[in-house]
């Protein structure tokens, strides 16, 4: 949360009007105050983007104006800010605003138990508002109470999260690796490239060359986990060849900035691969990962496989958040393939404890808590 709250205006999410509805709106005969006028799917998508990676508890906060003040304040606002005439404002108030208030808002006030004086007890009715804030965004005292409650909830969540990570780490030392951890076959060629990459004396140009070679092999190995269907083609000699083709689309998501190291290998294997990006960094206050940037292909939920790219995994915190973001955006857990060069056993075990359906394709599983060094050497900074 970073100590900040975000105010989203619901009237920024009205549905687009057709010609007939637009004509009604200009006559003040269109009901903008009905819930049917709002694109709640878009609003929910916006809120999910805002909260992704930060909040796992959803509370409904309905900001409203007292009945005695709403009408004159709304009239002044609409005339000054929206260029409407007083007669039209009064007409819409009597026809739509007041009836919808009495139909939808007033019952919520009774359910929520207005006025709200404490945040200790929250209504459990899923159709009811948890909290109603009188006077809207002008009521700084009530909004500060809500923000304080959210901060308290997040602090407690962080404490429990750290305790759970510690417990999982202790278990990881004793448990064998999951069968969903797919180690790259340690052939002489793979072992030789890995030796060059991990040698502290390797020059930067040579390091990048062998890293790109090994990342290509790694991505090819990851593609063994996609689905194929039989396909018959004609050879240049006119013969039939019984082969295979992918059943669906494969996309990738790069965890910045380290995941960019693997993009050369990705493009060599899938030149036209749709690629998303997310930036995850640890909070200096709590040590927990935080999502700072996210871009995903719009149809990613329909893709057959999504490769999640990060060259190193230590504690698994960033990997956990990255997979959670994909799942929250509709990607089935079983379709995620986490691709990494080097991973700690504790981080891998944590990840697969929470998301047992994903696959982890890795060159080497080694020590835990290793400092991230690959991107510094690859990007020379």
mmCIF file of C-alpha atoms in Angstrom:
data_model
loop_
_atom_site.group_PDB
_atom_site.id
_atom_site.type_symbol
_atom_site.label_atom_id
_atom_site.label_comp_id
_atom_site.label_asym_id
_atom_site.label_seq_id
_atom_site.Cartn_x
_atom_site.Cartn_y
_atom_site.Cartn_z
ATOM 1 C CA UNK A 1 0.000 0.000 0.000
ATOM 2 C CA UNK A 2 2.962 2.287 0.599
ATOM 3 C CA UNK A 3 0.944 4.472 3.012
ATOM 4 C CA UNK A 4 -1.377 5.709 0.270
ATOM 5 C CA UNK A 5 -5.009 5.199 -0.651
ATOM 6 C CA UNK A 6 -6.439 5.468 -4.169
ATOM 7 C CA UNK A 7 -9.744 7.176 -4.943
ATOM 8 C CA UNK A 8 -11.543 5.831 -8.018
ATOM 9 C CA UNK A 9 -14.672 7.685 -9.219
ATOM 10 C CA UNK A 10 -17.410 5.239 -10.131
ATOM 11 C CA UNK A 11 -18.805 7.623 -12.734
ATOM 12 C CA UNK A 12 -15.593 7.122 -14.722
ATOM 13 C CA UNK A 13 -16.877 3.642 -15.580
ATOM 14 C CA UNK A 14 -20.199 4.299 -17.299
ATOM 15 C CA UNK A 15 -21.029 1.937 -20.156
ATOM 16 C CA UNK A 16 -20.756 3.331 -23.677
ATOM 17 C CA UNK A 17 -24.072 4.680 -24.959
ATOM 18 C CA UNK A 18 -25.668 3.862 -28.306
ATOM 19 C CA UNK A 19 -27.376 6.555 -30.398
ATOM 20 C CA UNK A 20 -30.757 6.120 -28.719
ATOM 21 C CA UNK A 21 -29.308 6.175 -25.204
ATOM 22 C CA UNK A 22 -27.182 9.200 -26.066
ATOM 23 C CA UNK A 23 -30.279 11.092 -27.209
ATOM 24 C CA UNK A 24 -32.028 10.216 -23.941
ATOM 25 C CA UNK A 25 -29.016 11.444 -21.974
ATOM 26 C CA UNK A 26 -29.178 14.836 -23.698
ATOM 27 C CA UNK A 27 -32.873 15.063 -22.728
ATOM 28 C CA UNK A 28 -32.002 14.086 -19.123
ATOM 29 C CA UNK A 29 -34.098 10.943 -19.626
ATOM 30 C CA UNK A 30 -31.289 8.386 -19.246
ATOM 31 C CA UNK A 31 -30.800 6.749 -15.846
ATOM 32 C CA UNK A 32 -27.103 7.142 -14.999
ATOM 33 C CA UNK A 33 -27.799 6.260 -11.356
ATOM 34 C CA UNK A 34 -28.946 2.699 -12.002
ATOM 35 C CA UNK A 35 -26.334 -0.011 -11.390
ATOM 36 C CA UNK A 36 -27.038 -1.184 -14.953
ATOM 37 C CA UNK A 37 -25.433 2.025 -16.265
ATOM 38 C CA UNK A 38 -22.021 1.173 -14.797
ATOM 39 C CA UNK A 39 -19.509 -1.212 -16.398
ATOM 40 C CA UNK A 40 -18.736 -3.106 -13.203
ATOM 41 C CA UNK A 41 -16.641 -5.703 -15.068
ATOM 42 C CA UNK A 42 -14.251 -2.945 -16.124
ATOM 43 C CA UNK A 43 -14.327 -1.431 -12.630
ATOM 44 C CA UNK A 44 -13.484 -4.787 -11.020
ATOM 45 C CA UNK A 45 -10.666 -5.324 -13.525
ATOM 46 C CA UNK A 46 -9.271 -1.897 -12.634
ATOM 47 C CA UNK A 47 -9.459 -2.618 -8.902
ATOM 48 C CA UNK A 48 -7.772 -6.003 -9.402
ATOM 49 C CA UNK A 49 -4.929 -4.296 -11.257
ATOM 50 C CA UNK A 50 -4.564 -1.817 -8.395
ATOM 51 C CA UNK A 51 -4.547 -4.440 -5.681
ATOM 52 C CA UNK A 52 -2.548 -7.156 -7.482
ATOM 53 C CA UNK A 53 0.204 -8.271 -5.196
ATOM 54 C CA UNK A 54 -0.750 -6.002 -2.313
ATOM 55 C CA UNK A 55 -4.095 -6.924 -0.741
ATOM 56 C CA UNK A 56 -5.740 -10.306 -0.315
ATOM 57 C CA UNK A 57 -8.741 -9.028 1.671
ATOM 58 C CA UNK A 58 -11.550 -7.306 -0.180
ATOM 59 C CA UNK A 59 -13.737 -4.799 1.662
ATOM 60 C CA UNK A 60 -16.498 -2.747 0.077
ATOM 61 C CA UNK A 61 -16.474 0.945 0.986
ATOM 62 C CA UNK A 62 -19.459 2.943 -0.224
ATOM 63 C CA UNK A 63 -18.955 6.712 -0.100
ATOM 64 C CA UNK A 64 -22.207 8.637 0.064
ATOM 65 C CA UNK A 65 -23.555 12.079 0.839
ATOM 66 C CA UNK A 66 -26.225 12.737 3.502
ATOM 67 C CA UNK A 67 -29.668 13.039 1.861
ATOM 68 C CA UNK A 68 -30.178 16.632 2.993
ATOM 69 C CA UNK A 69 -26.935 17.817 1.378
ATOM 70 C CA UNK A 70 -26.716 15.722 -1.751
ATOM 71 C CA UNK A 71 -29.194 17.528 -3.985
ATOM 72 C CA UNK A 72 -27.859 21.137 -3.763
ATOM 73 C CA UNK A 73 -24.226 19.996 -3.827
ATOM 74 C CA UNK A 74 -24.849 17.780 -6.847
ATOM 75 C CA UNK A 75 -26.684 20.582 -8.665
ATOM 76 C CA UNK A 76 -23.814 23.022 -8.071
ATOM 77 C CA UNK A 77 -21.270 20.417 -9.219
ATOM 78 C CA UNK A 78 -23.187 19.475 -12.354
ATOM 79 C CA UNK A 79 -23.804 23.089 -13.372
ATOM 80 C CA UNK A 80 -20.251 24.296 -12.698
ATOM 81 C CA UNK A 81 -18.226 21.250 -13.745
ATOM 82 C CA UNK A 82 -20.430 19.466 -16.270
ATOM 83 C CA UNK A 83 -22.158 22.330 -18.077
ATOM 84 C CA UNK A 84 -25.707 21.204 -17.258
ATOM 85 C CA UNK A 85 -28.726 23.436 -16.627
ATOM 86 C CA UNK A 86 -30.572 23.563 -13.305
ATOM 87 C CA UNK A 87 -33.865 22.311 -14.748
ATOM 88 C CA UNK A 88 -32.187 19.214 -16.169
ATOM 89 C CA UNK A 89 -30.422 18.507 -12.867
ATOM 90 C CA UNK A 90 -33.702 18.735 -10.924
ATOM 91 C CA UNK A 91 -35.470 16.520 -13.466
ATOM 92 C CA UNK A 92 -32.802 13.849 -13.240
ATOM 93 C CA UNK A 93 -32.743 14.119 -9.442
ATOM 94 C CA UNK A 94 -36.476 13.510 -9.101
ATOM 95 C CA UNK A 95 -36.622 10.832 -11.830
ATOM 96 C CA UNK A 96 -33.496 8.814 -11.144
ATOM 97 C CA UNK A 97 -31.133 9.955 -8.357
ATOM 98 C CA UNK A 98 -33.574 9.980 -5.448
ATOM 99 C CA UNK A 99 -35.468 6.750 -6.432
ATOM 100 C CA UNK A 100 -32.193 4.857 -6.928
ATOM 101 C CA UNK A 101 -30.830 6.186 -3.642
ATOM 102 C CA UNK A 102 -33.895 4.891 -1.811
ATOM 103 C CA UNK A 103 -33.801 1.584 -3.678
ATOM 104 C CA UNK A 104 -30.099 0.720 -3.482
ATOM 105 C CA UNK A 105 -28.231 2.951 -1.006
ATOM 106 C CA UNK A 106 -30.643 3.442 1.870
ATOM 107 C CA UNK A 107 -31.032 -0.334 2.503
ATOM 108 C CA UNK A 108 -27.228 -0.620 2.698
ATOM 109 C CA UNK A 109 -27.168 2.068 5.403
ATOM 110 C CA UNK A 110 -29.518 -0.007 7.539
ATOM 111 C CA UNK A 111 -27.575 -3.254 6.946
ATOM 112 C CA UNK A 112 -24.220 -1.682 7.673
ATOM 113 C CA UNK A 113 -25.563 -0.037 10.818
ATOM 114 C CA UNK A 114 -24.936 3.649 10.143
ATOM 115 C CA UNK A 115 -23.227 5.599 11.514
ATOM 116 C CA UNK A 116 -19.998 3.598 11.587
ATOM 117 C CA UNK A 117 -18.015 4.254 14.761
ATOM 118 C CA UNK A 118 -15.768 1.183 14.885
ATOM 119 C CA UNK A 119 -13.975 -1.030 12.370
ATOM 120 C CA UNK A 120 -13.733 -4.014 14.695
ATOM 121 C CA UNK A 121 -16.982 -5.558 13.520
ATOM 122 C CA UNK A 122 -17.469 -5.902 9.775
ATOM 123 C CA UNK A 123 -20.730 -7.048 8.191
ATOM 124 C CA UNK A 124 -20.463 -10.592 6.836
ATOM 125 C CA UNK A 125 -23.331 -10.339 4.344
ATOM 126 C CA UNK A 126 -21.587 -10.671 0.917
ATOM 127 C CA UNK A 127 -24.216 -8.432 -0.691
ATOM 128 C CA UNK A 128 -23.899 -5.679 1.890
ATOM 129 C CA UNK A 129 -21.425 -2.843 2.190
ATOM 130 C CA UNK A 130 -18.828 -3.459 4.897
ATOM 131 C CA UNK A 131 -18.506 0.229 5.671
ATOM 132 C CA UNK A 132 -20.427 3.328 4.603
ATOM 133 C CA UNK A 133 -18.489 6.596 4.808
ATOM 134 C CA UNK A 134 -20.787 9.628 5.168
ATOM 135 C CA UNK A 135 -19.837 12.827 3.271
ATOM 136 C CA UNK A 136 -17.660 10.867 0.831
ATOM 137 C CA UNK A 137 -14.014 11.834 0.330
ATOM 138 C CA UNK A 138 -14.438 14.947 2.496
ATOM 139 C CA UNK A 139 -14.713 12.737 5.583
ATOM 140 C CA UNK A 140 -10.986 12.412 6.253
ATOM 141 C CA UNK A 141 -11.488 10.999 9.766
ATOM 142 C CA UNK A 142 -13.499 8.012 8.515
ATOM 143 C CA UNK A 143 -11.191 7.434 5.547
ATOM 144 C CA UNK A 144 -8.148 7.544 7.834
ATOM 145 C CA UNK A 145 -9.839 4.887 10.001
ATOM 146 C CA UNK A 146 -10.310 2.679 6.940
ATOM 147 C CA UNK A 147 -6.697 3.183 5.802
ATOM 148 C CA UNK A 148 -5.446 2.454 9.324
ATOM 149 C CA UNK A 149 -7.453 -0.767 9.406
ATOM 150 C CA UNK A 150 -6.043 -1.853 6.041
ATOM 151 C CA UNK A 151 -2.486 -1.093 7.196
ATOM 152 C CA UNK A 152 -3.056 -3.142 10.347
ATOM 153 C CA UNK A 153 -4.420 -6.042 8.287
ATOM 154 C CA UNK A 154 -1.420 -5.945 5.935
ATOM 155 C CA UNK A 155 1.067 -5.797 8.820
ATOM 156 C CA UNK A 156 -0.510 -8.845 10.416
ATOM 157 C CA UNK A 157 -0.575 -10.616 7.048
ATOM 158 C CA UNK A 158 3.135 -9.848 6.602
ATOM 159 C CA UNK A 159 3.972 -11.313 9.999
ATOM 160 C CA UNK A 160 2.061 -14.519 9.267
ATOM 161 C CA UNK A 161 3.649 -14.697 5.826
ATOM 162 C CA UNK A 162 7.177 -14.518 7.240
ATOM 163 C CA UNK A 163 6.370 -17.212 9.800
ATOM 164 C CA UNK A 164 4.974 -19.465 7.063
ATOM 165 C CA UNK A 165 8.058 -18.950 4.886
ATOM 166 C CA UNK A 166 10.288 -19.921 7.809
ATOM 167 C CA UNK A 167 8.246 -23.074 8.406
ATOM 168 C CA UNK A 168 8.342 -24.018 4.732
ATOM 169 C CA UNK A 169 12.084 -23.451 4.683
ATOM 170 C CA UNK A 170 12.594 -25.929 7.508
ATOM 171 C CA UNK A 171 10.465 -28.486 5.679
ATOM 172 C CA UNK A 172 12.375 -27.951 2.439
ATOM 173 C CA UNK A 173 15.618 -29.134 4.009
ATOM 174 C CA UNK A 174 14.080 -32.526 4.751
ATOM 175 C CA UNK A 175 11.864 -33.166 1.723
ATOM 176 C CA UNK A 176 12.864 -34.523 -1.704
ATOM 177 C CA UNK A 177 12.245 -32.374 -4.765
ATOM 178 C CA UNK A 178 8.784 -32.517 -6.321
ATOM 179 C CA UNK A 179 8.469 -34.497 -9.589
ATOM 180 C CA UNK A 180 7.348 -31.191 -11.116
ATOM 181 C CA UNK A 181 10.922 -29.911 -10.797
ATOM 182 C CA UNK A 182 12.377 -30.738 -14.218
ATOM 183 C CA UNK A 183 16.177 -30.556 -14.110
ATOM 184 C CA UNK A 184 17.988 -30.056 -17.383
ATOM 185 C CA UNK A 185 19.917 -33.229 -18.214
ATOM 186 C CA UNK A 186 23.466 -32.679 -17.023
ATOM 187 C CA UNK A 187 25.201 -33.673 -20.270
ATOM 188 C CA UNK A 188 28.862 -32.817 -20.784
ATOM 189 C CA UNK A 189 27.837 -29.892 -23.009
ATOM 190 C CA UNK A 190 25.410 -28.473 -20.428
ATOM 191 C CA UNK A 191 27.915 -28.967 -17.626
ATOM 192 C CA UNK A 192 30.615 -27.272 -19.695
ATOM 193 C CA UNK A 193 28.469 -24.208 -20.488
ATOM 194 C CA UNK A 194 27.382 -23.941 -16.846
ATOM 195 C CA UNK A 195 31.038 -24.040 -15.777
ATOM 196 C CA UNK A 196 31.903 -21.110 -18.040
ATOM 197 C CA UNK A 197 28.888 -19.126 -16.806
ATOM 198 C CA UNK A 198 29.647 -19.655 -13.108
ATOM 199 C CA UNK A 199 33.392 -19.053 -13.379
ATOM 200 C CA UNK A 200 34.129 -15.673 -11.785
ATOM 201 C CA UNK A 201 37.055 -15.202 -14.223
ATOM 202 C CA UNK A 202 34.910 -15.516 -17.369
ATOM 203 C CA UNK A 203 34.993 -12.365 -19.505
ATOM 204 C CA UNK A 204 31.685 -10.566 -20.046
ATOM 205 C CA UNK A 205 31.436 -11.238 -23.793
ATOM 206 C CA UNK A 206 32.116 -14.949 -23.304
ATOM 207 C CA UNK A 207 29.664 -15.057 -20.389
ATOM 208 C CA UNK A 208 26.830 -13.590 -22.524
ATOM 209 C CA UNK A 209 27.593 -15.948 -25.431
ATOM 210 C CA UNK A 210 27.391 -19.110 -23.314
ATOM 211 C CA UNK A 211 24.487 -17.824 -21.234
ATOM 212 C CA UNK A 212 22.445 -17.256 -24.412
ATOM 213 C CA UNK A 213 23.379 -20.736 -25.656
ATOM 214 C CA UNK A 214 22.324 -22.391 -22.414
ATOM 215 C CA UNK A 215 19.129 -20.320 -22.147
ATOM 216 C CA UNK A 216 18.158 -21.553 -25.624
ATOM 217 C CA UNK A 217 18.583 -25.159 -24.497
ATOM 218 C CA UNK A 218 16.625 -24.371 -21.324
ATOM 219 C CA UNK A 219 13.646 -22.889 -23.211
ATOM 220 C CA UNK A 220 13.648 -25.850 -25.599
ATOM 221 C CA UNK A 221 13.480 -28.151 -22.586
ATOM 222 C CA UNK A 222 10.580 -26.103 -21.190
ATOM 223 C CA UNK A 223 8.644 -26.650 -24.422
ATOM 224 C CA UNK A 224 8.622 -30.380 -23.725
ATOM 225 C CA UNK A 225 5.775 -29.495 -21.347
ATOM 226 C CA UNK A 226 3.391 -28.105 -23.946
ATOM 227 C CA UNK A 227 0.636 -30.144 -25.573
ATOM 228 C CA UNK A 228 0.971 -31.493 -29.107
ATOM 229 C CA UNK A 229 -1.466 -33.070 -31.523
ATOM 230 C CA UNK A 230 -0.716 -35.377 -34.498
ATOM 231 C CA UNK A 231 -0.114 -33.561 -37.797
ATOM 232 C CA UNK A 232 0.558 -34.914 -41.289
ATOM 233 C CA UNK A 233 2.591 -32.825 -43.743
ATOM 234 C CA UNK A 234 3.942 -33.320 -47.250
ATOM 235 C CA UNK A 235 7.728 -33.389 -47.637
ATOM 236 C CA UNK A 236 9.528 -31.711 -50.578
ATOM 237 C CA UNK A 237 9.852 -35.226 -52.047
ATOM 238 C CA UNK A 238 6.060 -35.635 -52.016
ATOM 239 C CA UNK A 239 5.992 -38.073 -49.109
ATOM 240 C CA UNK A 240 3.715 -37.884 -46.077
ATOM 241 C CA UNK A 241 5.319 -37.231 -42.706
ATOM 242 C CA UNK A 242 3.443 -38.100 -39.513
ATOM 243 C CA UNK A 243 4.499 -35.410 -37.081
ATOM 244 C CA UNK A 244 3.220 -33.168 -34.284
ATOM 245 C CA UNK A 245 2.136 -29.573 -33.859
ATOM 246 C CA UNK A 246 1.345 -27.515 -30.737
ATOM 247 C CA UNK A 247 -2.324 -27.574 -29.741
ATOM 248 C CA UNK A 248 -2.345 -23.994 -28.514
ATOM 249 C CA UNK A 249 -0.405 -20.787 -28.144
ATOM 250 C CA UNK A 250 2.669 -20.426 -25.935
ATOM 251 C CA UNK A 251 3.413 -17.048 -24.364
ATOM 252 C CA UNK A 252 5.990 -15.809 -21.890
ATOM 253 C CA UNK A 253 6.121 -13.371 -18.986
ATOM 254 C CA UNK A 254 9.449 -11.815 -18.028
ATOM 255 C CA UNK A 255 10.108 -11.019 -14.358
ATOM 256 C CA UNK A 256 12.094 -7.795 -14.609
ATOM 257 C CA UNK A 257 14.838 -7.113 -14.774
ATOM 258 C CA UNK A 258 16.622 -10.453 -14.519
ATOM 259 C CA UNK A 259 14.169 -12.333 -16.727
ATOM 260 C CA UNK A 260 15.265 -10.225 -19.698
ATOM 261 C CA UNK A 261 18.492 -12.254 -19.723
ATOM 262 C CA UNK A 262 16.504 -15.239 -20.992
ATOM 263 C CA UNK A 263 14.771 -13.396 -23.831
ATOM 264 C CA UNK A 264 17.494 -14.092 -26.404
ATOM 265 C CA UNK A 265 17.053 -17.814 -25.846
ATOM 266 C CA UNK A 266 13.261 -17.413 -25.917
ATOM 267 C CA UNK A 267 13.282 -15.565 -29.261
ATOM 268 C CA UNK A 268 15.610 -18.130 -30.803
ATOM 269 C CA UNK A 269 13.115 -20.869 -29.985
ATOM 270 C CA UNK A 270 9.801 -18.943 -30.415
ATOM 271 C CA UNK A 271 10.561 -15.855 -32.566
ATOM 272 C CA UNK A 272 6.999 -14.454 -32.472
ATOM 273 C CA UNK A 273 6.266 -15.277 -28.841
ATOM 274 C CA UNK A 274 3.787 -12.933 -27.138
ATOM 275 C CA UNK A 275 5.604 -11.578 -24.103
ATOM 276 C CA UNK A 276 4.383 -9.845 -20.949
ATOM 277 C CA UNK A 277 6.393 -8.222 -18.178
ATOM 278 C CA UNK A 278 6.159 -7.665 -14.450
ATOM 279 C CA UNK A 279 8.448 -5.841 -12.040
ATOM 280 C CA UNK A 280 8.629 -7.302 -8.543
ATOM 281 C CA UNK A 281 10.877 -5.854 -5.844
ATOM 282 C CA UNK A 282 11.248 -6.551 -2.140
ATOM 283 C CA UNK A 283 9.931 -3.953 0.292
ATOM 284 C CA UNK A 284 12.692 -2.365 2.341
ATOM 285 C CA UNK A 285 10.260 -2.250 5.296
ATOM 286 C CA UNK A 286 8.910 -5.809 5.388
ATOM 287 C CA UNK A 287 11.184 -7.762 3.065
ATOM 288 C CA UNK A 288 8.101 -8.982 1.188
ATOM 289 C CA UNK A 289 7.858 -8.807 -2.610
ATOM 290 C CA UNK A 290 5.810 -5.979 -4.094
ATOM 291 C CA UNK A 291 4.417 -5.686 -7.616
ATOM 292 C CA UNK A 292 5.403 -2.364 -9.218
ATOM 293 C CA UNK A 293 4.636 -2.905 -12.901
ATOM 294 C CA UNK A 294 2.511 -5.347 -14.880
ATOM 295 C CA UNK A 295 1.802 -5.888 -18.554
ATOM 296 C CA UNK A 296 0.199 -9.128 -19.773
ATOM 297 C CA UNK A 297 -1.141 -10.154 -23.190
ATOM 298 C CA UNK A 298 -4.910 -9.590 -23.121
ATOM 299 C CA UNK A 299 -5.748 -13.201 -24.035
ATOM 300 C CA UNK A 300 -3.158 -14.825 -21.780
ATOM 301 C CA UNK A 301 -5.789 -16.850 -19.877
ATOM 302 C CA UNK A 302 -6.537 -18.763 -23.097
ATOM 303 C CA UNK A 303 -2.920 -19.686 -23.870
ATOM 304 C CA UNK A 304 -1.928 -23.347 -23.697
ATOM 305 C CA UNK A 305 1.260 -22.615 -21.735
ATOM 306 C CA UNK A 306 2.780 -19.530 -20.120
ATOM 307 C CA UNK A 307 6.544 -19.525 -19.561
ATOM 308 C CA UNK A 308 7.555 -17.447 -16.531
ATOM 309 C CA UNK A 309 11.168 -16.311 -16.957
ATOM 310 C CA UNK A 310 13.635 -15.460 -14.172
ATOM 311 C CA UNK A 311 17.317 -16.544 -14.250
ATOM 312 C CA UNK A 312 17.583 -17.010 -10.477
ATOM 313 C CA UNK A 313 15.270 -18.083 -7.664
ATOM 314 C CA UNK A 314 16.401 -17.807 -4.061
ATOM 315 C CA UNK A 315 13.689 -17.614 -1.385
ATOM 316 C CA UNK A 316 10.906 -17.992 -3.933
ATOM 317 C CA UNK A 317 9.097 -14.840 -2.822
ATOM 318 C CA UNK A 318 9.109 -13.135 -6.232
ATOM 319 C CA UNK A 319 8.222 -16.412 -7.954
ATOM 320 C CA UNK A 320 5.250 -16.906 -5.622
ATOM 321 C CA UNK A 321 3.934 -13.436 -6.347
ATOM 322 C CA UNK A 322 4.492 -13.814 -10.102
ATOM 323 C CA UNK A 323 2.508 -17.057 -10.255
ATOM 324 C CA UNK A 324 -0.206 -15.540 -8.058
ATOM 325 C CA UNK A 325 -0.551 -12.597 -10.457
ATOM 326 C CA UNK A 326 -0.952 -14.979 -13.411
ATOM 327 C CA UNK A 327 -3.541 -17.066 -11.566
ATOM 328 C CA UNK A 328 -5.433 -13.908 -10.582
ATOM 329 C CA UNK A 329 -5.569 -13.005 -14.281
ATOM 330 C CA UNK A 330 -7.182 -16.311 -15.216
ATOM 331 C CA UNK A 331 -4.156 -18.461 -16.090
ATOM 332 C CA UNK A 332 -4.695 -22.022 -14.864
ATOM 333 C CA UNK A 333 -1.968 -23.095 -12.444
ATOM 334 C CA UNK A 334 -1.220 -26.215 -14.502
ATOM 335 C CA UNK A 335 -0.403 -24.069 -17.547
ATOM 336 C CA UNK A 336 2.434 -22.163 -15.874
ATOM 337 C CA UNK A 337 6.033 -23.273 -16.515
ATOM 338 C CA UNK A 338 8.626 -21.448 -14.406
ATOM 339 C CA UNK A 339 11.943 -21.269 -16.297
ATOM 340 C CA UNK A 340 15.145 -20.469 -14.397
ATOM 341 C CA UNK A 341 18.873 -21.145 -14.563
ATOM 342 C CA UNK A 342 19.678 -21.484 -10.878
ATOM 343 C CA UNK A 343 17.350 -22.085 -7.936
ATOM 344 C CA UNK A 344 17.660 -22.757 -4.219
ATOM 345 C CA UNK A 345 15.978 -25.887 -2.939
ATOM 346 C CA UNK A 346 14.024 -23.972 -0.298
ATOM 347 C CA UNK A 347 12.646 -21.522 -2.878
ATOM 348 C CA UNK A 348 11.600 -24.310 -5.254
ATOM 349 C CA UNK A 349 9.926 -26.242 -2.451
ATOM 350 C CA UNK A 350 8.047 -23.157 -1.237
ATOM 351 C CA UNK A 351 6.810 -22.410 -4.709
ATOM 352 C CA UNK A 352 5.506 -25.918 -5.326
ATOM 353 C CA UNK A 353 3.934 -26.144 -1.864
ATOM 354 C CA UNK A 354 1.719 -23.188 -2.723
ATOM 355 C CA UNK A 355 1.275 -23.996 -6.419
ATOM 356 C CA UNK A 356 1.740 -27.763 -6.781
ATOM 357 C CA UNK A 357 0.384 -27.812 -10.318
ATOM 358 C CA UNK A 358 3.063 -25.709 -12.012
ATOM 359 C CA UNK A 359 6.275 -27.010 -13.583
ATOM 360 C CA UNK A 360 9.736 -25.669 -12.737
ATOM 361 C CA UNK A 361 12.379 -26.105 -15.445
ATOM 362 C CA UNK A 362 15.849 -25.426 -14.063
ATOM 363 C CA UNK A 363 19.505 -25.996 -14.952
ATOM 364 C CA UNK A 364 20.704 -26.455 -11.394
ATOM 365 C CA UNK A 365 19.206 -26.595 -7.888
ATOM 366 C CA UNK A 366 21.822 -25.433 -5.391
ATOM 367 C CA UNK A 367 22.324 -23.373 -2.269
ATOM 368 C CA UNK A 368 19.634 -21.170 -0.749
ATOM 369 C CA UNK A 369 20.005 -17.440 -0.166
ATOM 370 C CA UNK A 370 22.465 -16.831 -3.020
ATOM 371 C CA UNK A 371 22.693 -13.149 -3.978
ATOM 372 C CA UNK A 372 21.335 -12.285 -7.429
ATOM 373 C CA UNK A 373 24.355 -11.899 -9.673
ATOM 374 C CA UNK A 374 23.352 -13.110 -13.146
ATOM 375 C CA UNK A 375 21.685 -9.909 -14.392
ATOM 376 C CA UNK A 376 24.524 -7.733 -13.097
ATOM 377 C CA UNK A 377 27.072 -9.651 -15.133
ATOM 378 C CA UNK A 378 24.800 -10.063 -18.165
ATOM 379 C CA UNK A 379 23.860 -6.371 -18.379
ATOM 380 C CA UNK A 380 27.277 -5.225 -17.107
ATOM 381 C CA UNK A 381 25.743 -3.035 -14.412
#
